[in-house]
PDB file of C-alpha atoms in Angstrom:
ATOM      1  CA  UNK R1111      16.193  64.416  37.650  1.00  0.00           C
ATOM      2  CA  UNK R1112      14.071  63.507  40.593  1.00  0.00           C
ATOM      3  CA  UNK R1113      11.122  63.465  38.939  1.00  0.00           C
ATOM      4  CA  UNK R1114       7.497  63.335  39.999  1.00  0.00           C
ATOM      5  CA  UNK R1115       6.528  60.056  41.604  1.00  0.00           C
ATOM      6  CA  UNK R1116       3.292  59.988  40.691  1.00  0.00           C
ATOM      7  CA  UNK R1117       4.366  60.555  36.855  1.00  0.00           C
ATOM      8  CA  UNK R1118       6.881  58.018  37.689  1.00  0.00           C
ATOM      9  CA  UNK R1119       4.062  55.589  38.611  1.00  0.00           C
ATOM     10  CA  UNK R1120       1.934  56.353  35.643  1.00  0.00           C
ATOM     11  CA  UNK R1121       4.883  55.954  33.002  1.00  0.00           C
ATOM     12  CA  UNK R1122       5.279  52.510  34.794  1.00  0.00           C
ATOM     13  CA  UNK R1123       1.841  51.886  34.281  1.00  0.00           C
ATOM     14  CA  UNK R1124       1.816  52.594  30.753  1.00  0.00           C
ATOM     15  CA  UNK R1125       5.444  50.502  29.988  1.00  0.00           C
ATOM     16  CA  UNK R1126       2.941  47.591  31.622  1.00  0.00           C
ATOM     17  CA  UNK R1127      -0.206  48.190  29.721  1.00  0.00           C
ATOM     18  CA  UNK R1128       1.613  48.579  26.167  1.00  0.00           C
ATOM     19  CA  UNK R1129       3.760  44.858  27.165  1.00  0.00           C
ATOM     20  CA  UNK R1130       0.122  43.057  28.043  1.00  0.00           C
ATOM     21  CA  UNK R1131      -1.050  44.625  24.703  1.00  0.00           C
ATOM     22  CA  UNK R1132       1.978  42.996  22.758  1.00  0.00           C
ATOM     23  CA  UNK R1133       1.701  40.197  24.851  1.00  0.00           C
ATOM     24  CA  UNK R1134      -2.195  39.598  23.586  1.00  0.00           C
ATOM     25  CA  UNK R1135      -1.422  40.677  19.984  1.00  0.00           C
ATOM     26  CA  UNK R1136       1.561  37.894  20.182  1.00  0.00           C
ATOM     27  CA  UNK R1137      -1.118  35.200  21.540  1.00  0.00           C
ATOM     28  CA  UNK R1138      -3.674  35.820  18.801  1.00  0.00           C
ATOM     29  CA  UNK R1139      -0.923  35.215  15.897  1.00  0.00           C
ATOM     30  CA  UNK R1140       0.364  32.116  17.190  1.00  0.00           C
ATOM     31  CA  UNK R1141      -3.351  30.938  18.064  1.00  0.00           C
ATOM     32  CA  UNK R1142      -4.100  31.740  14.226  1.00  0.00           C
ATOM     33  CA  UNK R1143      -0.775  30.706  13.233  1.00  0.00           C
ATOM     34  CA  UNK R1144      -1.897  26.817  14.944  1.00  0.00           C
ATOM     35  CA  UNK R1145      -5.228  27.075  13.769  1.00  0.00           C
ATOM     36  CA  UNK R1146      -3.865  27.022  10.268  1.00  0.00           C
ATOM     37  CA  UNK R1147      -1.188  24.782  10.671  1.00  0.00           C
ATOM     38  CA  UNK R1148      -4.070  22.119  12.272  1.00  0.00           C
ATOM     39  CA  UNK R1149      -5.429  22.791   9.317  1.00  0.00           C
ATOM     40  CA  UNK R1150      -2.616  21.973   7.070  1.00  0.00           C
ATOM     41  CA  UNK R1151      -1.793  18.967   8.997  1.00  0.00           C
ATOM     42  CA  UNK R1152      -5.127  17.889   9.086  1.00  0.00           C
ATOM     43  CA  UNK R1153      -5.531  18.170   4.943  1.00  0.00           C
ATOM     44  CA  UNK R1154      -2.292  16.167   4.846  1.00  0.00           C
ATOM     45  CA  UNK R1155      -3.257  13.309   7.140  1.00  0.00           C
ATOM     46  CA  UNK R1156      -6.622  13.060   5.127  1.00  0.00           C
ATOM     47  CA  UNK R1157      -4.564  12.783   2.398  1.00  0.00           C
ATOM     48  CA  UNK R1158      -2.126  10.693   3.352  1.00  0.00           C
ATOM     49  CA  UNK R1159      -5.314   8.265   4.305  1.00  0.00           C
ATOM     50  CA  UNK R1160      -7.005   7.879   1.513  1.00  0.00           C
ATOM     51  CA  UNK R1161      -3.678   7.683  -0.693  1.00  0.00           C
ATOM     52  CA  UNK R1162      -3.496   4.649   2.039  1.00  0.00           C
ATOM     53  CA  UNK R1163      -6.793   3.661   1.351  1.00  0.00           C
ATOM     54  CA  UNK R1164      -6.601   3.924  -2.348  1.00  0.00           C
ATOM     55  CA  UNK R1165      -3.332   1.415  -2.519  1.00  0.00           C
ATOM     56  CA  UNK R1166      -5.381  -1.160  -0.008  1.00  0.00           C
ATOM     57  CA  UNK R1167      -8.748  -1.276  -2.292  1.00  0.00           C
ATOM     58  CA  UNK R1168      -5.922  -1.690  -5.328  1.00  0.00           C
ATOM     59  CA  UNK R1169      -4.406  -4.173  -3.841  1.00  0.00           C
ATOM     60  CA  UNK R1170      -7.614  -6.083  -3.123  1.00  0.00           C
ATOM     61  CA  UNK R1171      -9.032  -5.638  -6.553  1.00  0.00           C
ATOM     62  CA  UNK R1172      -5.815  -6.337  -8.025  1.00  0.00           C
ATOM     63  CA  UNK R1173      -5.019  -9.450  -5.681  1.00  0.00           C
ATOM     64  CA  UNK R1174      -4.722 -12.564  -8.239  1.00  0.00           C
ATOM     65  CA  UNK R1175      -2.281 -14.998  -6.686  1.00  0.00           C
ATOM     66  CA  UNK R1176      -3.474 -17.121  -4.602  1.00  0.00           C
ATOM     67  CA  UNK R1177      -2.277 -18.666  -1.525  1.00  0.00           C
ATOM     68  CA  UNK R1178      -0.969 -21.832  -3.230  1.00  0.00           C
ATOM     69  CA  UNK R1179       0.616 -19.875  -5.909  1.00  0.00           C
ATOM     70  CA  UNK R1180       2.701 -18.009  -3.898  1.00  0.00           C
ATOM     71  CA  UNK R1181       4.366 -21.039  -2.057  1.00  0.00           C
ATOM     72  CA  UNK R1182       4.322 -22.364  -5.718  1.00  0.00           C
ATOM     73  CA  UNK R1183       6.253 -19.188  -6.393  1.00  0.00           C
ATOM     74  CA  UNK R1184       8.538 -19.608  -3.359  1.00  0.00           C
ATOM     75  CA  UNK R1185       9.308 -23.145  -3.600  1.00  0.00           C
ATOM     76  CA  UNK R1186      10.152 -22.532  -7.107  1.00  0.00           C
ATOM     77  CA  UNK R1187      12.916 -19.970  -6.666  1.00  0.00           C
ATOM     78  CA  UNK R1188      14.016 -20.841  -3.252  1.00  0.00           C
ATOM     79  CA  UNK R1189      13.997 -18.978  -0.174  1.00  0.00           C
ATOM     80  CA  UNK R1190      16.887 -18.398   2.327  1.00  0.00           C
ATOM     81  CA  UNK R1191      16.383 -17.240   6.054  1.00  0.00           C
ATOM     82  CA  UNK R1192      19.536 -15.804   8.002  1.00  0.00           C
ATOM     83  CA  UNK R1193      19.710 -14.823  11.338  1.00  0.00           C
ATOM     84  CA  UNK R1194      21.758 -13.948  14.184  1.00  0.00           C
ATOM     85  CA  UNK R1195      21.041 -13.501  18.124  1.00  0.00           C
ATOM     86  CA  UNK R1196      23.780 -13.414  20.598  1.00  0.00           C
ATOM     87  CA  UNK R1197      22.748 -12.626  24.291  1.00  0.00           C
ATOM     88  CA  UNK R1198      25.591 -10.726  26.131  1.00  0.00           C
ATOM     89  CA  UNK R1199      25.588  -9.263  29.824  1.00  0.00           C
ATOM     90  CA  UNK R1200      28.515  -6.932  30.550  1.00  0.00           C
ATOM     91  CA  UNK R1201      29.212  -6.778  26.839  1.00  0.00           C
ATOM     92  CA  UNK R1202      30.044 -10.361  27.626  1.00  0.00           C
ATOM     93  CA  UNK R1203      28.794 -13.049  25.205  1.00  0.00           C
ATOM     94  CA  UNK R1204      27.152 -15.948  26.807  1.00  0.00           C
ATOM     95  CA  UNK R1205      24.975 -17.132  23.991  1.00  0.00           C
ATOM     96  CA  UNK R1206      24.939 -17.120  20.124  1.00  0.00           C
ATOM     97  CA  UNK R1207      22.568 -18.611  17.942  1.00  0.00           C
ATOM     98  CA  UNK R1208      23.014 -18.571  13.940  1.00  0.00           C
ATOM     99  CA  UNK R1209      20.203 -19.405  11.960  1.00  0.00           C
ATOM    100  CA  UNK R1210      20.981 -20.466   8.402  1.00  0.00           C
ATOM    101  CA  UNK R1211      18.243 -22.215   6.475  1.00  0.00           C
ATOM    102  CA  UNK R1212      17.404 -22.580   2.750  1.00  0.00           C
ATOM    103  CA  UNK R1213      13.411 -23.832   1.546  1.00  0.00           C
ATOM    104  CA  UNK R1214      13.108 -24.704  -1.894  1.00  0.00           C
ATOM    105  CA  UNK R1215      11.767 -28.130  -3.335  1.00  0.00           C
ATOM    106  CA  UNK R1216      13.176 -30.703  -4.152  1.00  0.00           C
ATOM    107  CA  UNK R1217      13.144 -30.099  -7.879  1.00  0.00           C
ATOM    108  CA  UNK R1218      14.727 -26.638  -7.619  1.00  0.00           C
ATOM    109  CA  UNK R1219      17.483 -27.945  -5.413  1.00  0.00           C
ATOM    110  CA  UNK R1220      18.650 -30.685  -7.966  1.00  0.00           C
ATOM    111  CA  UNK R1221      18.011 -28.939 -10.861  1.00  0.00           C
ATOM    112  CA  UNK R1222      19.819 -25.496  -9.650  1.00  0.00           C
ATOM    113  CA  UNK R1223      22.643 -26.983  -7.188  1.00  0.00           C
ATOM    114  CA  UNK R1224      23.224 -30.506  -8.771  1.00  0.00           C
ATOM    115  CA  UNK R1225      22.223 -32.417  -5.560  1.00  0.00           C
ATOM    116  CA  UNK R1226      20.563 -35.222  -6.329  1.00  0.00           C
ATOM    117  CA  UNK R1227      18.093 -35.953  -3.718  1.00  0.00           C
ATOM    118  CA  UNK R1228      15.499 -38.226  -5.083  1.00  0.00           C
ATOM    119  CA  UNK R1229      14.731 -41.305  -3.583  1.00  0.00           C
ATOM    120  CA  UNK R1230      17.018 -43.606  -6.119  1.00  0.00           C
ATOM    121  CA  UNK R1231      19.834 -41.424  -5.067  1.00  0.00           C
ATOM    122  CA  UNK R1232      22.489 -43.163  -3.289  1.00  0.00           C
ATOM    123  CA  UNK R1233      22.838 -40.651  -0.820  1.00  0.00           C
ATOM    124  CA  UNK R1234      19.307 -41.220   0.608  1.00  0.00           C
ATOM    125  CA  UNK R1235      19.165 -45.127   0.253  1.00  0.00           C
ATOM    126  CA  UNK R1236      18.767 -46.656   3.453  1.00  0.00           C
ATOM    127  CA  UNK R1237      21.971 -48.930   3.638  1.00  0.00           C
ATOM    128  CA  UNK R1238      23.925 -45.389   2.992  1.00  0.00           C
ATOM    129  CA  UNK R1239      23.003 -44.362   6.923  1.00  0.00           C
TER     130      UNK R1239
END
């Protein structure tokens, strides 16, 4: 059982010699393994970007509406804004702000809510105020 050093030594040597050889073997698959993953991801993102850059050239050949007839469009239907900020310190609340606003014109807000706001209203005549 107590063997030869030296052959002790040289079994050691060979144990360390076959782990450096897994050891590089390991290396080059995962370095090829990456390489074609890059590659993958690359193809991907270049697809991805010109899908991108398809929709952006459609939209620009496509683009009829004009600036004025989207607020046209807008002012038509109505728009409503909402929003909420409270500042807290300590999960105390020292400040909240609501924001509640409607745009629409004029002629949208009589005709869909029934307010009459034009100027031979009574509401808006200026003994009323």
């Amino acid at each position: 059982m107590n063997g030869d050093p030296e052959r002790a030594r040289e079994l050691a040597a060979l144990k360390r010699d076959a782990a450096r050889e897994r050891s590089r073997r390991q290396r080059e698959v995962a370095a090829a393994r990456r390489d074609r993953d890059r590659e993958s991801w690359g193809a991907r993102r270049e697809a991805s970007l010109e899908r991108q850059h398809q929709g952006t050239r459609r939209a620009l050949r496509d683009r009829d509406v004009s600036l004025l007839d989207l607020i046209d469009r807008l002012l038509d239907g109505g728009v409503v804004i909402h929003g909420d900020i409270t500042l807290a310190v300590a999960d105390v609340d020292l400040l909240y702000v609501g924001l509640r606003a409607m745009v629409a014109s004029v002629e949208t807000l009589e005709r869909d809510l029934g307010v009459s706001l034009s100027a031979q209203s009574p509401s808006l005549r200026a003994d009323a105020f």
